[in-house]
C-alpha cells in the first residue's frame, strides 16, 4: 500500500484512488533566512540543499510548498540554524498530514483526565465510525484499546481509526488547539466520512454513513454533484509548510504537553509513520505523518515532520498539489526522488 495515500470511495481509480507542483524560477524561491526565534545571526543555507530544493520546486512551481528549518534538538528555540523555503506560505491540500493535530489533542485530553479517555481505554470499532481508506479496521468490528487506534491512524492512516479519535475528542477541540497554535492555514474536517460526503456533493456537515460510503464506492448515483475545488470546500485538510514546520518544531519539543510521558508517546507514535522511511536518510530518528488525495482530477502529496542528527534537528514540510495527469500513487516515486535529496543534503550539512 502507498504509505502516502489511502483509498477514497467511489469513481474510477484514476479519479479517486487516494486520500486523504524551470530551475531558474525555483532558485529564486529558495531562501536562507533567520527564523526570528533565537537571538543570533542566521546561518547560510548549504548550496547542496538549495540545489535539491530548487529541483523539488520544479515538480509544480506554483502549486508546491516546502520548508526546511534547522535548529537545536529537542528545544527548537535554543539556537538558530538556517531556513530554506519554496512557497512556504502557500496554503495547500495536505490530506492525512493533519492527523497529527488529532493525535495531539487526544493525548492532551488524557493529560487533563477527561474521562473516559486514556490510551488503555476501550474504543468501539463499528459502522458508526467506519470509513473508507481503513487498511486496519475497515473489515473489523469490536473493541480495542485507544492506543491501537492512535497507532493505526498515524502508521497506516486508517480513516476508521481517525473518525473514532475525532468522535472521542471532538473536532472543535482539535480546531481550538490549531487556533491556540496560531496556524491559520490549517483546516480539518469534522470526520473523514463527512469530508468524503462533502466532496461527493452533500451539504457540509452531512454524514452519508457507512452505507452511503459503500454506495459511492460502487459508483451508484446518489443525486449528488461532486466538488472539484477542494481548497475552498467547507470540509478540507489543508496547511502551509510554514505552519506545519512551526507546529512540529513546537510540538516535538513538548510545547503543547504538560507531562514528559505525553511527549514521549507523541514522539513514539509519530516515529511509526511509514512515509518517513521513504524520504529520511537511513539511521536517523524521524517523526511525522504523510498525506495525499486524488479527487475529480485534483491531486496532492505531502510529508511534514522532523529528523534528528545528533543534537541538531531539521523540521520540514514538502507538499505538492496538481491537476490532471498522473495520480498521487503514480507520482510517489517522483515525489520521493525530489524530497529525499533535500533531506540527505540537510543531514550531511548537520553532520559535518
PDB file of N, CA and C in Angstrom, residues 43-125:
ATOM      1  N   UNK A  43      22.385  31.267   9.777  1.00  0.00           N
ATOM      2  CA  UNK A  43      23.414  30.547   9.044  1.00  0.00           C
ATOM      3  C   UNK A  43      23.046  30.509   7.566  1.00  0.00           C
ATOM      4  N   UNK A  44      24.036  30.393   6.726  1.00  0.00           N
ATOM      5  CA  UNK A  44      23.801  30.332   5.289  1.00  0.00           C
ATOM      6  C   UNK A  44      23.282  28.955   4.903  1.00  0.00           C
ATOM      7  N   UNK A  45      22.315  28.932   4.010  1.00  0.00           N
ATOM      8  CA  UNK A  45      21.781  27.658   3.536  1.00  0.00           C
ATOM      9  C   UNK A  45      22.837  26.965   2.688  1.00  0.00           C
ATOM     10  N   UNK A  46      23.160  25.706   2.994  1.00  0.00           N
ATOM     11  CA  UNK A  46      24.158  24.990   2.194  1.00  0.00           C
ATOM     12  C   UNK A  46      23.755  24.924   0.721  1.00  0.00           C
ATOM     13  N   UNK A  47      24.735  25.026  -0.157  1.00  0.00           N
ATOM     14  CA  UNK A  47      24.465  25.040  -1.596  1.00  0.00           C
ATOM     15  C   UNK A  47      23.772  23.768  -2.054  1.00  0.00           C
ATOM     16  N   UNK A  48      24.154  22.625  -1.476  1.00  0.00           N
ATOM     17  CA  UNK A  48      23.544  21.357  -1.885  1.00  0.00           C
ATOM     18  C   UNK A  48      22.061  21.323  -1.535  1.00  0.00           C
ATOM     19  N   UNK A  49      21.700  21.923  -0.405  1.00  0.00           N
ATOM     20  CA  UNK A  49      20.292  21.993  -0.019  1.00  0.00           C
ATOM     21  C   UNK A  49      19.542  22.918  -0.965  1.00  0.00           C
ATOM     22  N   UNK A  50      20.119  24.063  -1.275  1.00  0.00           N
ATOM     23  CA  UNK A  50      19.493  24.991  -2.215  1.00  0.00           C
ATOM     24  C   UNK A  50      19.221  24.318  -3.559  1.00  0.00           C
ATOM     25  N   UNK A  51      20.208  23.605  -4.061  1.00  0.00           N
ATOM     26  CA  UNK A  51      20.062  22.970  -5.372  1.00  0.00           C
ATOM     27  C   UNK A  51      18.990  21.882  -5.346  1.00  0.00           C
ATOM     28  N   UNK A  52      18.986  21.071  -4.282  1.00  0.00           N
ATOM     29  CA  UNK A  52      18.000  19.995  -4.186  1.00  0.00           C
ATOM     30  C   UNK A  52      16.589  20.554  -4.032  1.00  0.00           C
ATOM     31  N   UNK A  53      16.448  21.619  -3.245  1.00  0.00           N
ATOM     32  CA  UNK A  53      15.130  22.206  -3.063  1.00  0.00           C
ATOM     33  C   UNK A  53      14.632  22.866  -4.347  1.00  0.00           C
ATOM     34  N   UNK A  54      15.539  23.442  -5.108  1.00  0.00           N
ATOM     35  CA  UNK A  54      15.160  24.013  -6.402  1.00  0.00           C
ATOM     36  C   UNK A  54      14.636  22.931  -7.340  1.00  0.00           C
ATOM     37  N   UNK A  55      15.238  21.751  -7.292  1.00  0.00           N
ATOM     38  CA  UNK A  55      14.750  20.641  -8.131  1.00  0.00           C
ATOM     39  C   UNK A  55      13.364  20.193  -7.679  1.00  0.00           C
ATOM     40  N   UNK A  56      13.136  20.159  -6.356  1.00  0.00           N
ATOM     41  CA  UNK A  56      11.798  19.820  -5.866  1.00  0.00           C
ATOM     42  C   UNK A  56      10.768  20.811  -6.403  1.00  0.00           C
ATOM     43  N   UNK A  57      11.118  22.088  -6.394  1.00  0.00           N
ATOM     44  CA  UNK A  57      10.174  23.128  -6.807  1.00  0.00           C
ATOM     45  C   UNK A  57       9.725  22.972  -8.251  1.00  0.00           C
ATOM     46  N   UNK A  58      10.545  22.357  -9.092  1.00  0.00           N
ATOM     47  CA  UNK A  58      10.182  22.202 -10.500  1.00  0.00           C
ATOM     48  C   UNK A  58       9.045  21.206 -10.707  1.00  0.00           C
ATOM     49  N   UNK A  59       8.695  20.417  -9.694  1.00  0.00           N
ATOM     50  CA  UNK A  59       7.587  19.475  -9.842  1.00  0.00           C
ATOM     51  C   UNK A  59       6.279  20.210 -10.132  1.00  0.00           C
ATOM     52  N   UNK A  60       6.122  21.377  -9.528  1.00  0.00           N
ATOM     53  CA  UNK A  60       4.937  22.221  -9.762  1.00  0.00           C
ATOM     54  C   UNK A  60       5.247  23.567  -9.130  1.00  0.00           C
ATOM     55  N   UNK A  61       5.883  24.430  -9.892  1.00  0.00           N
ATOM     56  CA  UNK A  61       6.439  25.668  -9.347  1.00  0.00           C
ATOM     57  C   UNK A  61       5.423  26.492  -8.569  1.00  0.00           C
ATOM     58  N   UNK A  62       4.196  26.599  -9.076  1.00  0.00           N
ATOM     59  CA  UNK A  62       3.209  27.490  -8.471  1.00  0.00           C
ATOM     60  C   UNK A  62       2.271  26.812  -7.483  1.00  0.00           C
ATOM     61  N   UNK A  63       2.291  25.484  -7.420  1.00  0.00           N
ATOM     62  CA  UNK A  63       1.368  24.779  -6.520  1.00  0.00           C
ATOM     63  C   UNK A  63       2.108  23.770  -5.651  1.00  0.00           C
ATOM     64  N   UNK A  64       3.300  24.139  -5.246  1.00  0.00           N
ATOM     65  CA  UNK A  64       4.057  23.324  -4.300  1.00  0.00           C
ATOM     66  C   UNK A  64       4.570  24.228  -3.195  1.00  0.00           C
ATOM     67  N   UNK A  65       4.877  23.631  -2.069  1.00  0.00           N
ATOM     68  CA  UNK A  65       5.433  24.382  -0.952  1.00  0.00           C
ATOM     69  C   UNK A  65       6.408  23.513  -0.198  1.00  0.00           C
ATOM     70  N   UNK A  66       7.493  24.110   0.270  1.00  0.00           N
ATOM     71  CA  UNK A  66       8.494  23.349   1.014  1.00  0.00           C
ATOM     72  C   UNK A  66       9.218  24.265   1.981  1.00  0.00           C
ATOM     73  N   UNK A  67       9.601  23.696   3.109  1.00  0.00           N
ATOM     74  CA  UNK A  67      10.382  24.424   4.096  1.00  0.00           C
ATOM     75  C   UNK A  67      11.218  23.435   4.886  1.00  0.00           C
ATOM     76  N   UNK A  68      12.495  23.766   5.069  1.00  0.00           N
ATOM     77  CA  UNK A  68      13.381  23.024   5.968  1.00  0.00           C
ATOM     78  C   UNK A  68      13.977  24.046   6.923  1.00  0.00           C
ATOM     79  N   UNK A  69      13.808  23.825   8.219  1.00  0.00           N
ATOM     80  CA  UNK A  69      14.373  24.728   9.215  1.00  0.00           C
ATOM     81  C   UNK A  69      15.229  23.925  10.179  1.00  0.00           C
ATOM     82  N   UNK A  70      16.470  24.312  10.368  1.00  0.00           N
ATOM     83  CA  UNK A  70      17.371  23.605  11.276  1.00  0.00           C
ATOM     84  C   UNK A  70      17.468  24.357  12.597  1.00  0.00           C
ATOM     85  N   UNK A  71      17.675  23.584  13.656  1.00  0.00           N
ATOM     86  CA  UNK A  71      17.678  24.166  14.998  1.00  0.00           C
ATOM     87  C   UNK A  71      18.258  23.154  15.978  1.00  0.00           C
ATOM     88  N   UNK A  72      18.411  23.589  17.215  1.00  0.00           N
ATOM     89  CA  UNK A  72      18.863  22.677  18.261  1.00  0.00           C
ATOM     90  C   UNK A  72      17.788  21.626  18.522  1.00  0.00           C
ATOM     91  N   UNK A  73      18.212  20.510  19.091  1.00  0.00           N
ATOM     92  CA  UNK A  73      17.247  19.471  19.467  1.00  0.00           C
ATOM     93  C   UNK A  73      17.484  19.078  20.920  1.00  0.00           C
ATOM     94  N   UNK A  74      16.405  18.936  21.708  1.00  0.00           N
ATOM     95  CA  UNK A  74      14.993  18.995  21.305  1.00  0.00           C
ATOM     96  C   UNK A  74      14.373  20.390  21.331  1.00  0.00           C
ATOM     97  N   UNK A  75      15.042  21.369  21.928  1.00  0.00           N
ATOM     98  CA  UNK A  75      14.458  22.703  22.042  1.00  0.00           C
ATOM     99  C   UNK A  75      14.736  23.505  20.783  1.00  0.00           C
ATOM    100  N   UNK A  76      13.719  23.666  19.958  1.00  0.00           N
ATOM    101  CA  UNK A  76      13.896  24.322  18.661  1.00  0.00           C
ATOM    102  C   UNK A  76      14.249  25.794  18.784  1.00  0.00           C
ATOM    103  N   UNK A  77      14.036  26.399  19.956  1.00  0.00           N
ATOM    104  CA  UNK A  77      14.328  27.820  20.124  1.00  0.00           C
ATOM    105  C   UNK A  77      15.689  28.064  20.765  1.00  0.00           C
ATOM    106  N   UNK A  78      16.439  26.989  21.046  1.00  0.00           N
ATOM    107  CA  UNK A  78      17.690  27.141  21.789  1.00  0.00           C
ATOM    108  C   UNK A  78      18.800  27.759  20.957  1.00  0.00           C
ATOM    109  N   UNK A  79      18.832  27.504  19.682  1.00  0.00           N
ATOM    110  CA  UNK A  79      19.867  28.102  18.834  1.00  0.00           C
ATOM    111  C   UNK A  79      19.353  28.229  17.413  1.00  0.00           C
ATOM    112  N   UNK A  80      19.893  29.217  16.702  1.00  0.00           N
ATOM    113  CA  UNK A  80      19.444  29.481  15.351  1.00  0.00           C
ATOM    114  C   UNK A  80      20.173  28.584  14.359  1.00  0.00           C
ATOM    115  N   UNK A  81      19.490  28.229  13.293  1.00  0.00           N
ATOM    116  CA  UNK A  81      20.117  27.496  12.205  1.00  0.00           C
ATOM    117  C   UNK A  81      19.836  28.217  10.910  1.00  0.00           C
ATOM    118  N   UNK A  82      19.487  27.475   9.884  1.00  0.00           N
ATOM    119  CA  UNK A  82      19.119  28.103   8.624  1.00  0.00           C
ATOM    120  C   UNK A  82      17.731  27.647   8.193  1.00  0.00           C
ATOM    121  N   UNK A  83      17.179  28.395   7.271  1.00  0.00           N
ATOM    122  CA  UNK A  83      15.820  28.166   6.796  1.00  0.00           C
ATOM    123  C   UNK A  83      15.837  28.196   5.280  1.00  0.00           C
ATOM    124  N   UNK A  84      15.447  27.091   4.648  1.00  0.00           N
ATOM    125  CA  UNK A  84      15.389  27.003   3.193  1.00  0.00           C
ATOM    126  C   UNK A  84      13.936  26.796   2.788  1.00  0.00           C
ATOM    127  N   UNK A  85      13.428  27.641   1.897  1.00  0.00           N
ATOM    128  CA  UNK A  85      11.997  27.620   1.611  1.00  0.00           C
ATOM    129  C   UNK A  85      11.686  27.811   0.141  1.00  0.00           C
ATOM    130  N   UNK A  86      10.560  27.228  -0.248  1.00  0.00           N
ATOM    131  CA  UNK A  86       9.955  27.478  -1.567  1.00  0.00           C
ATOM    132  C   UNK A  86       8.450  27.504  -1.355  1.00  0.00           C
ATOM    133  N   UNK A  87       7.819  28.628  -1.585  1.00  0.00           N
ATOM    134  CA  UNK A  87       6.366  28.722  -1.454  1.00  0.00           C
ATOM    135  C   UNK A  87       5.859  28.289  -0.100  1.00  0.00           C
ATOM    136  N   UNK A  88       6.626  28.564   0.957  1.00  0.00           N
ATOM    137  CA  UNK A  88       6.296  28.036   2.281  1.00  0.00           C
ATOM    138  C   UNK A  88       5.027  28.630   2.873  1.00  0.00           C
ATOM    139  N   UNK A  89       4.594  29.782   2.384  1.00  0.00           N
ATOM    140  CA  UNK A  89       3.392  30.409   2.930  1.00  0.00           C
ATOM    141  C   UNK A  89       2.124  30.019   2.172  1.00  0.00           C
ATOM    142  N   UNK A  90       2.239  29.177   1.157  1.00  0.00           N
ATOM    143  CA  UNK A  90       1.066  28.763   0.385  1.00  0.00           C
ATOM    144  C   UNK A  90       0.221  27.760   1.169  1.00  0.00           C
ATOM    145  N   UNK A  91      -1.069  28.016   1.225  1.00  0.00           N
ATOM    146  CA  UNK A  91      -1.982  27.039   1.806  1.00  0.00           C
ATOM    147  C   UNK A  91      -2.296  25.996   0.743  1.00  0.00           C
ATOM    148  N   UNK A  92      -1.965  24.743   1.039  1.00  0.00           N
ATOM    149  CA  UNK A  92      -2.131  23.649   0.089  1.00  0.00           C
ATOM    150  C   UNK A  92      -2.886  22.503   0.748  1.00  0.00           C
ATOM    151  N   UNK A  93      -3.374  21.589  -0.071  1.00  0.00           N
ATOM    152  CA  UNK A  93      -4.058  20.408   0.465  1.00  0.00           C
ATOM    153  C   UNK A  93      -3.006  19.416   0.941  1.00  0.00           C
ATOM    154  N   UNK A  94      -3.075  19.018   2.219  1.00  0.00           N
ATOM    155  CA  UNK A  94      -2.077  18.107   2.786  1.00  0.00           C
ATOM    156  C   UNK A  94      -2.683  16.787   3.256  1.00  0.00           C
ATOM    157  N   UNK A  95      -3.995  16.625   3.118  1.00  0.00           N
ATOM    158  CA  UNK A  95      -4.632  15.358   3.426  1.00  0.00           C
ATOM    159  C   UNK A  95      -4.391  14.891   4.849  1.00  0.00           C
ATOM    160  N   UNK A  96      -4.045  13.623   4.980  1.00  0.00           N
ATOM    161  CA  UNK A  96      -3.924  12.992   6.285  1.00  0.00           C
ATOM    162  C   UNK A  96      -2.765  13.501   7.122  1.00  0.00           C
ATOM    163  N   UNK A  97      -1.942  14.379   6.566  1.00  0.00           N
ATOM    164  CA  UNK A  97      -0.901  15.003   7.384  1.00  0.00           C
ATOM    165  C   UNK A  97      -1.509  15.785   8.537  1.00  0.00           C
ATOM    166  N   UNK A  98      -2.790  16.164   8.432  1.00  0.00           N
ATOM    167  CA  UNK A  98      -3.452  16.889   9.516  1.00  0.00           C
ATOM    168  C   UNK A  98      -3.774  15.994  10.711  1.00  0.00           C
ATOM    169  N   UNK A  99      -3.589  14.705  10.587  1.00  0.00           N
ATOM    170  CA  UNK A  99      -3.923  13.803  11.693  1.00  0.00           C
ATOM    171  C   UNK A  99      -3.007  13.988  12.897  1.00  0.00           C
ATOM    172  N   UNK A 100      -1.875  14.661  12.710  1.00  0.00           N
ATOM    173  CA  UNK A 100      -1.010  14.981  13.842  1.00  0.00           C
ATOM    174  C   UNK A 100      -1.750  15.794  14.899  1.00  0.00           C
ATOM    175  N   UNK A 101      -2.646  16.680  14.476  1.00  0.00           N
ATOM    176  CA  UNK A 101      -3.380  17.520  15.421  1.00  0.00           C
ATOM    177  C   UNK A 101      -4.403  16.702  16.204  1.00  0.00           C
ATOM    178  N   UNK A 102      -4.969  15.695  15.572  1.00  0.00           N
ATOM    179  CA  UNK A 102      -5.941  14.837  16.245  1.00  0.00           C
ATOM    180  C   UNK A 102      -5.255  13.987  17.310  1.00  0.00           C
ATOM    181  N   UNK A 103      -4.080  13.462  16.982  1.00  0.00           N
ATOM    182  CA  UNK A 103      -3.305  12.716  17.973  1.00  0.00           C
ATOM    183  C   UNK A 103      -2.940  13.616  19.144  1.00  0.00           C
ATOM    184  N   UNK A 104      -2.450  14.811  18.852  1.00  0.00           N
ATOM    185  CA  UNK A 104      -2.030  15.724  19.914  1.00  0.00           C
ATOM    186  C   UNK A 104      -3.184  16.049  20.852  1.00  0.00           C
ATOM    187  N   UNK A 105      -4.357  16.331  20.302  1.00  0.00           N
ATOM    188  CA  UNK A 105      -5.475  16.700  21.161  1.00  0.00           C
ATOM    189  C   UNK A 105      -5.957  15.518  21.985  1.00  0.00           C
ATOM    190  N   UNK A 106      -5.929  14.316  21.429  1.00  0.00           N
ATOM    191  CA  UNK A 106      -6.300  13.142  22.221  1.00  0.00           C
ATOM    192  C   UNK A 106      -5.355  13.002  23.408  1.00  0.00           C
ATOM    193  N   UNK A 107      -4.058  13.129  23.173  1.00  0.00           N
ATOM    194  CA  UNK A 107      -3.089  12.987  24.259  1.00  0.00           C
ATOM    195  C   UNK A 107      -3.244  14.103  25.281  1.00  0.00           C
ATOM    196  N   UNK A 108      -3.544  15.311  24.830  1.00  0.00           N
ATOM    197  CA  UNK A 108      -3.794  16.414  25.761  1.00  0.00           C
ATOM    198  C   UNK A 108      -5.029  16.135  26.622  1.00  0.00           C
ATOM    199  N   UNK A 109      -6.040  15.529  26.020  1.00  0.00           N
ATOM    200  CA  UNK A 109      -7.242  15.197  26.778  1.00  0.00           C
ATOM    201  C   UNK A 109      -6.950  14.152  27.844  1.00  0.00           C
ATOM    202  N   UNK A 110      -6.067  13.214  27.544  1.00  0.00           N
ATOM    203  CA  UNK A 110      -5.705  12.218  28.562  1.00  0.00           C
ATOM    204  C   UNK A 110      -4.939  12.872  29.704  1.00  0.00           C
ATOM    205  N   UNK A 111      -4.122  13.882  29.400  1.00  0.00           N
ATOM    206  CA  UNK A 111      -3.433  14.622  30.461  1.00  0.00           C
ATOM    207  C   UNK A 111      -4.434  15.311  31.384  1.00  0.00           C
ATOM    208  N   UNK A 112      -5.491  15.833  30.789  1.00  0.00           N
ATOM    209  CA  UNK A 112      -6.489  16.565  31.564  1.00  0.00           C
ATOM    210  C   UNK A 112      -7.473  15.631  32.253  1.00  0.00           C
ATOM    211  N   UNK A 113      -7.238  14.323  32.116  1.00  0.00           N
ATOM    212  CA  UNK A 113      -8.089  13.308  32.748  1.00  0.00           C
ATOM    213  C   UNK A 113      -9.547  13.480  32.361  1.00  0.00           C
ATOM    214  N   UNK A 114      -9.762  13.696  31.082  1.00  0.00           N
ATOM    215  CA  UNK A 114     -11.121  13.837  30.579  1.00  0.00           C
ATOM    216  C   UNK A 114     -11.705  12.442  30.345  1.00  0.00           C
ATOM    217  N   UNK A 115     -12.241  11.860  31.396  1.00  0.00           N
ATOM    218  CA  UNK A 115     -12.784  10.509  31.351  1.00  0.00           C
ATOM    219  C   UNK A 115     -13.817  10.407  30.230  1.00  0.00           C
ATOM    220  N   UNK A 116     -13.888   9.270  29.537  1.00  0.00           N
ATOM    221  CA  UNK A 116     -13.125   8.040  29.780  1.00  0.00           C
ATOM    222  C   UNK A 116     -11.882   7.914  28.899  1.00  0.00           C
ATOM    223  N   UNK A 117     -11.287   9.035  28.485  1.00  0.00           N
ATOM    224  CA  UNK A 117     -10.178   8.970  27.549  1.00  0.00           C
ATOM    225  C   UNK A 117      -8.885   8.562  28.233  1.00  0.00           C
ATOM    226  N   UNK A 118      -8.277   7.522  27.683  1.00  0.00           N
ATOM    227  CA  UNK A 118      -6.915   7.130  28.033  1.00  0.00           C
ATOM    228  C   UNK A 118      -6.454   6.190  26.942  1.00  0.00           C
ATOM    229  N   UNK A 119      -5.144   6.044  26.805  1.00  0.00           N
ATOM    230  CA  UNK A 119      -4.628   5.174  25.757  1.00  0.00           C
ATOM    231  C   UNK A 119      -5.059   3.734  25.963  1.00  0.00           C
ATOM    232  N   UNK A 120      -5.281   3.345  27.212  1.00  0.00           N
ATOM    233  CA  UNK A 120      -5.655   1.963  27.512  1.00  0.00           C
ATOM    234  C   UNK A 120      -7.161   1.740  27.489  1.00  0.00           C
ATOM    235  N   UNK A 121      -7.946   2.794  27.461  1.00  0.00           N
ATOM    236  CA  UNK A 121      -9.402   2.662  27.478  1.00  0.00           C
ATOM    237  C   UNK A 121      -9.895   1.974  26.209  1.00  0.00           C
ATOM    238  N   UNK A 122     -11.001   1.225  26.299  1.00  0.00           N
ATOM    239  CA  UNK A 122     -11.520   0.539  25.109  1.00  0.00           C
ATOM    240  C   UNK A 122     -12.214   1.494  24.153  1.00  0.00           C
ATOM    241  N   UNK A 123     -12.018   1.252  22.873  1.00  0.00           N
ATOM    242  CA  UNK A 123     -12.640   2.046  21.810  1.00  0.00           C
ATOM    243  C   UNK A 123     -13.479   1.114  20.947  1.00  0.00           C
ATOM    244  N   UNK A 124     -14.721   1.495  20.690  1.00  0.00           N
ATOM    245  CA  UNK A 124     -15.602   0.678  19.858  1.00  0.00           C
ATOM    246  C   UNK A 124     -15.345   0.958  18.383  1.00  0.00           C
ATOM    247  N   UNK A 125     -15.149  -0.109  17.624  1.00  0.00           N
ATOM    248  CA  UNK A 125     -14.998  -0.026  16.172  1.00  0.00           C
ATOM    249  C   UNK A 125     -16.239  -0.652  15.550  1.00  0.00           C
TER     250      UNK A 125
END
